[in-house]
mmCIF file of C-alpha atoms in Angstrom:
data_model
loop_
_atom_site.group_PDB
_atom_site.id
_atom_site.type_symbol
_atom_site.label_atom_id
_atom_site.label_comp_id
_atom_site.label_asym_id
_atom_site.label_seq_id
_atom_site.Cartn_x
_atom_site.Cartn_y
_atom_site.Cartn_z
ATOM 1 C CA UNK A 1437 -73.159 132.067 96.571
ATOM 2 C CA UNK A 1438 -75.904 129.648 95.415
ATOM 3 C CA UNK A 1439 -78.539 132.102 96.604
ATOM 4 C CA UNK A 1440 -76.904 134.870 94.595
ATOM 5 C CA UNK A 1441 -77.007 132.840 91.368
ATOM 6 C CA UNK A 1442 -80.622 131.904 92.017
ATOM 7 C CA UNK A 1443 -81.553 135.517 92.582
ATOM 8 C CA UNK A 1444 -79.773 136.485 89.377
ATOM 9 C CA UNK A 1445 -81.619 133.824 87.406
ATOM 10 C CA UNK A 1446 -84.898 134.948 88.955
ATOM 11 C CA UNK A 1447 -84.255 138.570 88.013
ATOM 12 C CA UNK A 1448 -83.336 137.528 84.484
ATOM 13 C CA UNK A 1449 -86.463 135.376 84.195
ATOM 14 C CA UNK A 1450 -88.649 138.223 85.398
ATOM 15 C CA UNK A 1451 -86.940 140.621 83.030
ATOM 16 C CA UNK A 1452 -87.524 138.248 80.129
ATOM 17 C CA UNK A 1453 -91.150 137.838 81.074
ATOM 18 C CA UNK A 1454 -91.634 141.595 81.351
ATOM 19 C CA UNK A 1455 -89.891 142.130 78.009
ATOM 20 C CA UNK A 1456 -92.096 139.491 76.384
ATOM 21 C CA UNK A 1457 -95.162 141.175 77.845
ATOM 22 C CA UNK A 1458 -94.085 144.577 76.587
ATOM 23 C CA UNK A 1459 -93.461 143.126 73.124
ATOM 24 C CA UNK A 1460 -96.840 141.413 72.996
ATOM 25 C CA UNK A 1461 -98.543 144.592 74.201
ATOM 26 C CA UNK A 1462 -96.770 146.636 71.536
ATOM 27 C CA UNK A 1463 -97.702 144.157 68.812
ATOM 28 C CA UNK A 1464 -101.318 144.094 69.957
ATOM 29 C CA UNK A 1465 -101.485 147.877 70.033
ATOM 30 C CA UNK A 1466 -99.930 148.193 66.584
ATOM 31 C CA UNK A 1467 -102.295 145.603 65.184
ATOM 32 C CA UNK A 1468 -105.400 147.165 66.677
ATOM 33 C CA UNK A 1469 -104.379 150.596 65.424
ATOM 34 C CA UNK A 1470 -104.147 149.567 61.778
ATOM 35 C CA UNK A 1471 -106.385 146.487 61.446
ATOM 36 C CA UNK A 1472 -109.871 146.292 59.995
ATOM 37 C CA UNK A 1473 -112.495 144.040 61.528
ATOM 38 C CA UNK A 1474 -115.589 142.129 60.444
ATOM 39 C CA UNK A 1475 -118.089 139.739 61.974
ATOM 40 C CA UNK A 1476 -120.561 137.238 60.535
ATOM 41 C CA UNK A 1477 -123.267 135.468 62.569
ATOM 42 C CA UNK A 1478 -123.454 131.679 62.876
ATOM 43 C CA UNK A 1479 -126.412 130.550 64.928
ATOM 44 C CA UNK A 1480 -126.364 132.574 68.122
ATOM 45 C CA UNK A 1481 -122.657 133.461 67.871
ATOM 46 C CA UNK A 1482 -120.399 135.366 65.488
ATOM 47 C CA UNK A 1483 -117.171 134.737 63.618
ATOM 48 C CA UNK A 1484 -115.101 137.828 64.421
ATOM 49 C CA UNK A 1485 -111.979 138.607 62.400
ATOM 50 C CA UNK A 1486 -109.409 141.408 62.361
ATOM 51 C CA UNK A 1487 -106.669 141.834 59.777
ATOM 52 C CA UNK A 1488 -104.066 144.271 58.587
ATOM 53 C CA UNK A 1489 -104.646 143.121 55.005
ATOM 54 C CA UNK A 1490 -107.460 145.003 53.236
ATOM 55 C CA UNK A 1491 -110.492 142.855 52.553
ATOM 56 C CA UNK A 1492 -109.219 139.788 54.394
ATOM 57 C CA UNK A 1493 -111.236 140.160 57.619
ATOM 58 C CA UNK A 1494 -114.656 140.243 55.931
ATOM 59 C CA UNK A 1495 -113.704 137.436 53.535
ATOM 60 C CA UNK A 1496 -112.511 135.174 56.328
ATOM 61 C CA UNK A 1497 -115.420 135.866 58.661
ATOM 62 C CA UNK A 1498 -117.939 135.147 55.890
ATOM 63 C CA UNK A 1499 -116.161 132.053 54.575
ATOM 64 C CA UNK A 1500 -115.686 130.519 58.028
ATOM 65 C CA UNK A 1501 -119.327 131.231 58.856
ATOM 66 C CA UNK A 1502 -120.419 129.579 55.604
ATOM 67 C CA UNK A 1503 -118.263 126.525 56.365
ATOM 68 C CA UNK A 1504 -119.767 126.087 59.830
ATOM 69 C CA UNK A 1505 -123.340 126.964 58.892
ATOM 70 C CA UNK A 1506 -125.763 124.037 59.235
ATOM 71 C CA UNK A 1507 -123.140 121.768 60.825
ATOM 72 C CA UNK A 1508 -124.667 119.716 63.624
ATOM 73 C CA UNK A 1509 -123.229 119.775 67.116
ATOM 74 C CA UNK A 1510 -121.081 122.591 68.476
ATOM 75 C CA UNK A 1511 -117.734 123.917 67.290
ATOM 76 C CA UNK A 1512 -115.206 126.636 68.069
ATOM 77 C CA UNK A 1513 -112.305 128.137 66.163
ATOM 78 C CA UNK A 1514 -109.351 130.467 66.635
ATOM 79 C CA UNK A 1515 -106.658 131.440 64.110
ATOM 80 C CA UNK A 1516 -103.779 133.869 63.706
ATOM 81 C CA UNK A 1517 -101.503 134.831 60.822
ATOM 82 C CA UNK A 1518 -98.451 136.901 61.703
ATOM 83 C CA UNK A 1519 -97.706 138.172 58.189
ATOM 84 C CA UNK A 1520 -101.090 139.823 57.683
ATOM 85 C CA UNK A 1521 -101.709 140.500 61.396
ATOM 86 C CA UNK A 1522 -104.904 138.491 61.168
ATOM 87 C CA UNK A 1523 -106.945 136.936 63.966
ATOM 88 C CA UNK A 1524 -110.312 135.186 63.893
ATOM 89 C CA UNK A 1525 -112.392 133.745 66.704
ATOM 90 C CA UNK A 1526 -115.627 131.797 66.916
ATOM 91 C CA UNK A 1527 -116.766 130.764 70.398
ATOM 92 C CA UNK A 1528 -113.080 130.763 71.328
ATOM 93 C CA UNK A 1529 -113.842 130.875 75.058
ATOM 94 C CA UNK A 1530 -116.198 127.872 75.118
ATOM 95 C CA UNK A 1531 -115.009 124.698 76.858
ATOM 96 C CA UNK A 1532 -114.657 121.339 75.116
ATOM 97 C CA UNK A 1533 -113.343 117.939 76.194
ATOM 98 C CA UNK A 1534 -109.742 117.962 75.015
ATOM 99 C CA UNK A 1535 -109.333 114.345 73.925
ATOM 100 C CA UNK A 1536 -105.764 113.976 72.627
ATOM 101 C CA UNK A 1537 -105.039 117.594 71.720
ATOM 102 C CA UNK A 1538 -104.078 117.982 75.409
ATOM 103 C CA UNK A 1539 -100.974 115.954 74.607
ATOM 104 C CA UNK A 1540 -99.254 119.087 73.286
ATOM 105 C CA UNK A 1541 -99.887 120.703 76.674
ATOM 106 C CA UNK A 1542 -98.455 117.637 78.424
ATOM 107 C CA UNK A 1543 -95.357 117.905 76.230
ATOM 108 C CA UNK A 1544 -95.032 121.615 77.009
ATOM 109 C CA UNK A 1545 -95.267 120.941 80.737
ATOM 110 C CA UNK A 1546 -92.647 118.195 80.497
ATOM 111 C CA UNK A 1547 -90.238 120.420 78.573
ATOM 112 C CA UNK A 1548 -90.755 123.254 81.056
ATOM 113 C CA UNK A 1549 -89.952 120.917 83.948
ATOM 114 C CA UNK A 1550 -86.713 119.793 82.312
ATOM 115 C CA UNK A 1551 -85.738 123.426 81.709
ATOM 116 C CA UNK A 1552 -86.310 124.323 85.351
ATOM 117 C CA UNK A 1553 -84.278 121.276 86.416
ATOM 118 C CA UNK A 1554 -81.501 122.288 83.976
ATOM 119 C CA UNK A 1555 -81.453 118.857 82.341
ATOM 120 C CA UNK A 1556 -82.306 117.113 79.089
ATOM 121 C CA UNK A 1557 -85.085 114.605 78.550
ATOM 122 C CA UNK A 1558 -84.161 111.102 79.680
ATOM 123 C CA UNK A 1559 -84.278 108.349 77.047
ATOM 124 C CA UNK A 1560 -87.531 107.055 78.590
ATOM 125 C CA UNK A 1561 -89.085 110.531 78.548
ATOM 126 C CA UNK A 1562 -88.044 111.096 74.944
ATOM 127 C CA UNK A 1563 -89.472 107.712 73.915
ATOM 128 C CA UNK A 1564 -92.771 108.450 75.637
ATOM 129 C CA UNK A 1565 -92.983 111.999 74.287
ATOM 130 C CA UNK A 1566 -92.376 110.771 70.748
ATOM 131 C CA UNK A 1567 -95.028 108.061 71.040
ATOM 132 C CA UNK A 1568 -97.478 110.496 72.660
ATOM 133 C CA UNK A 1569 -97.309 113.041 69.831
ATOM 134 C CA UNK A 1570 -96.451 111.081 66.686
ATOM 135 C CA UNK A 1571 -98.651 108.034 67.431
ATOM 136 C CA UNK A 1572 -101.061 109.591 69.957
ATOM 137 C CA UNK A 1573 -100.106 106.783 72.345
ATOM 138 C CA UNK A 1574 -102.359 106.866 75.403
ATOM 139 C CA UNK A 1575 -100.189 104.739 77.693
ATOM 140 C CA UNK A 1576 -97.215 107.042 77.115
ATOM 141 C CA UNK A 1577 -99.428 110.044 77.831
ATOM 142 C CA UNK A 1578 -100.738 108.541 81.059
ATOM 143 C CA UNK A 1579 -97.181 107.846 82.243
ATOM 144 C CA UNK A 1580 -96.057 111.430 81.538
ATOM 145 C CA UNK A 1581 -99.255 112.907 83.012
ATOM 146 C CA UNK A 1582 -98.574 111.014 86.237
ATOM 147 C CA UNK A 1583 -94.881 111.955 86.246
ATOM 148 C CA UNK A 1584 -95.507 115.664 85.691
ATOM 149 C CA UNK A 1585 -98.325 115.766 88.220
ATOM 150 C CA UNK A 1586 -101.261 118.125 88.514
ATOM 151 C CA UNK A 1587 -99.025 120.830 89.952
ATOM 152 C CA UNK A 1588 -96.660 120.656 86.987
ATOM 153 C CA UNK A 1589 -99.493 120.838 84.463
ATOM 154 C CA UNK A 1590 -101.080 123.814 86.228
ATOM 155 C CA UNK A 1591 -97.696 125.539 86.517
ATOM 156 C CA UNK A 1592 -97.176 125.329 82.769
ATOM 157 C CA UNK A 1593 -100.715 126.504 82.026
ATOM 158 C CA UNK A 1594 -100.171 129.537 84.251
ATOM 159 C CA UNK A 1595 -96.858 130.438 82.601
ATOM 160 C CA UNK A 1596 -98.367 129.970 79.144
ATOM 161 C CA UNK A 1597 -101.328 132.223 79.941
ATOM 162 C CA UNK A 1598 -103.767 129.376 79.274
ATOM 163 C CA UNK A 1599 -106.043 130.523 82.068
ATOM 164 C CA UNK A 1600 -109.231 128.948 80.764
ATOM 165 C CA UNK A 1601 -107.853 125.400 80.562
ATOM 166 C CA UNK A 1602 -108.893 123.050 83.387
ATOM 167 C CA UNK A 1603 -106.849 119.824 83.717
ATOM 168 C CA UNK A 1604 -108.846 116.592 83.857
ATOM 169 C CA UNK A 1605 -109.254 115.118 87.332
ATOM 170 C CA UNK A 1606 -106.972 112.287 88.389
ATOM 171 C CA UNK A 1607 -105.955 110.155 85.412
ATOM 172 C CA UNK A 1608 -108.579 111.625 83.068
ATOM 173 C CA UNK A 1609 -106.255 113.778 80.958
ATOM 174 C CA UNK A 1610 -108.574 113.358 77.943
ATOM 175 C CA UNK A 1611 -111.338 115.190 79.790
ATOM 176 C CA UNK A 1612 -109.244 118.309 80.296
ATOM 177 C CA UNK A 1613 -111.453 121.297 79.497
ATOM 178 C CA UNK A 1614 -109.865 123.347 76.722
ATOM 179 C CA UNK A 1615 -110.838 126.389 74.677
ATOM 180 C CA UNK A 1616 -109.898 127.281 71.117
ATOM 181 C CA UNK A 1617 -108.433 130.531 72.431
ATOM 182 C CA UNK A 1618 -106.078 128.764 74.843
ATOM 183 C CA UNK A 1619 -105.089 126.184 72.249
ATOM 184 C CA UNK A 1620 -104.154 129.009 69.898
ATOM 185 C CA UNK A 1621 -102.038 130.581 72.654
ATOM 186 C CA UNK A 1622 -100.160 127.299 72.851
ATOM 187 C CA UNK A 1623 -99.560 127.269 69.097
ATOM 188 C CA UNK A 1624 -98.246 130.832 69.322
ATOM 189 C CA UNK A 1625 -96.023 129.872 72.248
ATOM 190 C CA UNK A 1626 -94.424 127.125 70.162
ATOM 191 C CA UNK A 1627 -93.677 129.465 67.251
ATOM 192 C CA UNK A 1628 -92.245 132.611 68.819
ATOM 193 C CA UNK A 1629 -89.491 133.591 71.259
ATOM 194 C CA UNK A 1630 -90.804 133.636 74.811
ATOM 195 C CA UNK A 1631 -89.796 133.223 78.446
ATOM 196 C CA UNK A 1632 -91.678 129.932 78.912
ATOM 197 C CA UNK A 1633 -90.072 127.521 76.432
ATOM 198 C CA UNK A 1634 -86.578 127.806 74.992
ATOM 199 C CA UNK A 1635 -85.865 127.639 71.281
ATOM 200 C CA UNK A 1636 -84.579 124.086 71.810
ATOM 201 C CA UNK A 1637 -87.800 123.021 73.556
ATOM 202 C CA UNK A 1638 -90.004 124.668 70.936
ATOM 203 C CA UNK A 1639 -88.054 123.074 68.108
ATOM 204 C CA UNK A 1640 -88.355 119.665 69.741
ATOM 205 C CA UNK A 1641 -92.127 119.987 70.125
ATOM 206 C CA UNK A 1642 -92.639 121.233 66.568
ATOM 207 C CA UNK A 1643 -90.472 118.444 65.176
ATOM 208 C CA UNK A 1644 -92.676 115.836 66.855
ATOM 209 C CA UNK A 1645 -95.842 117.542 65.583
ATOM 210 C CA UNK A 1646 -94.296 117.557 62.099
ATOM 211 C CA UNK A 1647 -93.719 113.788 62.295
ATOM 212 C CA UNK A 1648 -97.258 112.742 63.227
ATOM 213 C CA UNK A 1649 -98.109 109.473 61.509
ATOM 214 C CA UNK A 1650 -99.750 109.761 58.098
ATOM 215 C CA UNK A 1651 -103.153 108.425 59.168
ATOM 216 C CA UNK A 1652 -103.375 111.133 61.847
ATOM 217 C CA UNK A 1653 -102.579 114.103 59.610
ATOM 218 C CA UNK A 1654 -106.219 115.009 59.028
ATOM 219 C CA UNK A 1655 -107.973 118.035 60.516
ATOM 220 C CA UNK A 1656 -106.523 121.526 60.319
ATOM 221 C CA UNK A 1657 -103.909 120.616 57.640
ATOM 222 C CA UNK A 1658 -106.775 120.070 55.142
ATOM 223 C CA UNK A 1659 -106.431 122.502 52.265
ATOM 224 C CA UNK A 1660 -102.922 123.676 53.139
ATOM 225 C CA UNK A 1661 -100.771 124.468 50.075
ATOM 226 C CA UNK A 1662 -98.489 121.629 48.987
ATOM 227 C CA UNK A 1663 -95.282 123.376 50.081
ATOM 228 C CA UNK A 1664 -96.574 124.083 53.582
ATOM 229 C CA UNK A 1665 -94.608 122.914 56.613
ATOM 230 C CA UNK A 1666 -97.275 121.352 58.844
ATOM 231 C CA UNK A 1667 -97.220 120.728 62.607
ATOM 232 C CA UNK A 1668 -100.420 119.117 63.882
ATOM 233 C CA UNK A 1669 -102.038 117.254 66.771
ATOM 234 C CA UNK A 1670 -105.540 115.812 66.678
ATOM 235 C CA UNK A 1671 -107.916 114.429 69.261
ATOM 236 C CA UNK A 1672 -110.991 112.222 68.955
ATOM 237 C CA UNK A 1673 -113.171 110.770 71.684
ATOM 238 C CA UNK A 1674 -116.640 109.151 71.689
ATOM 239 C CA UNK A 1675 -118.722 109.525 74.860
ATOM 240 C CA UNK A 1676 -122.062 108.130 75.985
ATOM 241 C CA UNK A 1677 -123.579 111.599 75.860
ATOM 242 C CA UNK A 1678 -122.758 114.366 73.408
ATOM 243 C CA UNK A 1679 -121.435 112.148 70.622
ATOM 244 C CA UNK A 1680 -117.904 112.354 69.256
ATOM 245 C CA UNK A 1681 -115.411 115.022 70.306
ATOM 246 C CA UNK A 1682 -113.165 115.808 67.328
ATOM 247 C CA UNK A 1683 -110.440 118.449 67.727
ATOM 248 C CA UNK A 1684 -107.430 119.586 65.718
ATOM 249 C CA UNK A 1685 -104.671 122.141 66.359
ATOM 250 C CA UNK A 1686 -101.654 123.091 64.296
ATOM 251 C CA UNK A 1687 -99.151 125.610 62.997
ATOM 252 C CA UNK A 1688 -98.196 126.267 59.370
ATOM 253 C CA UNK A 1689 -95.458 128.045 57.431
ATOM 254 C CA UNK A 1690 -95.487 128.637 53.679
ATOM 255 C CA UNK A 1691 -94.663 131.432 51.234
ATOM 256 C CA UNK A 1692 -93.809 133.842 54.019
ATOM 257 C CA UNK A 1693 -96.927 133.016 56.005
ATOM 258 C CA UNK A 1694 -96.642 131.926 59.638
ATOM 259 C CA UNK A 1695 -100.016 131.000 61.077
ATOM 260 C CA UNK A 1696 -101.806 128.737 63.527
ATOM 261 C CA UNK A 1697 -105.253 127.278 63.932
ATOM 262 C CA UNK A 1698 -107.371 125.498 66.542
ATOM 263 C CA UNK A 1699 -110.738 123.939 65.685
ATOM 264 C CA UNK A 1700 -112.728 122.085 68.363
ATOM 265 C CA UNK A 1701 -116.019 120.230 67.977
ATOM 266 C CA UNK A 1702 -118.471 118.163 70.004
ATOM 267 C CA UNK A 1703 -121.872 116.555 69.445
ATOM 268 C CA UNK A 1704 -120.748 114.828 66.245
ATOM 269 C CA UNK A 1705 -122.742 111.716 65.356
ATOM 270 C CA UNK A 1706 -119.609 110.023 63.972
ATOM 271 C CA UNK A 1707 -115.893 110.692 63.980
ATOM 272 C CA UNK A 1708 -115.961 111.288 60.219
ATOM 273 C CA UNK A 1709 -118.683 113.908 60.609
ATOM 274 C CA UNK A 1710 -116.515 115.759 63.128
ATOM 275 C CA UNK A 1711 -113.503 115.563 60.827
ATOM 276 C CA UNK A 1712 -115.598 117.011 57.994
ATOM 277 C CA UNK A 1713 -116.608 119.934 60.219
ATOM 278 C CA UNK A 1714 -113.010 120.678 61.205
ATOM 279 C CA UNK A 1715 -111.652 120.288 57.684
ATOM 280 C CA UNK A 1716 -114.386 122.401 56.104
ATOM 281 C CA UNK A 1717 -113.359 125.343 58.262
ATOM 282 C CA UNK A 1718 -109.644 124.677 57.781
ATOM 283 C CA UNK A 1719 -109.857 124.653 53.994
ATOM 284 C CA UNK A 1720 -111.331 128.144 53.747
ATOM 285 C CA UNK A 1721 -108.789 129.487 56.235
ATOM 286 C CA UNK A 1722 -105.838 128.125 54.234
ATOM 287 C CA UNK A 1723 -107.347 129.384 50.975
ATOM 288 C CA UNK A 1724 -108.050 132.908 52.205
ATOM 289 C CA UNK A 1725 -104.736 133.343 54.023
ATOM 290 C CA UNK A 1726 -102.445 132.078 51.261
ATOM 291 C CA UNK A 1727 -104.117 133.324 48.064
#
């Protein structure tokens, strides 16, 4: 009897996953059929944008390129906006040290584990998860990273389609190798129905990202309209070589818009310089999408 229920759940899970895949394929096909595209060079790479809104793709690609032009170090960006069927990428497949933006992935893996165990977060888990996201507490992150284990992190990454993310070795969660493209997938996962995280899990994660402490609300929220609902997680890490790593990921809703953004940077001479790079790109994205 137990085997029968398990088989039923498995079939339902597979059916949900297939349905989600069909839906994503349909949306991608519809978008590609009606969207315009544009690209603008920055150094040896290009900002590539597509959009269903006339004129938006060329405006975004040019404005993002202008914002990143002449910035020292290396950066990457990925954005989506569901209302206008807009996507932009700049070096979205390049790897960067995650610093603390990986904490959203850790939270996703924890929530997935509790779902598979058919249980709620324990009080200790909830306390650690809250500290990890809202305060960027490293000790809480290390405890959850150890609890989840490498297998649990990799399992979540596989389910989420984050195939280019490489977990940091041992205890070094901050050296997880992430891409802007995979970080954007995670933002999309948190803001749409899917077979990986339930509505309850997604709501919990977004609530924590909405309650990040005031002094950590820099980065991709810069330039967002006043009425915007912001969900953000930042990461910052100085290393002996390559300068500061400064990263920021988030999702936003305002005036009918539902969009997400990931901006990663490395080689910054100071933390403030990295923040300026991230926020310069974010401001033009918010402006172009919402005006």
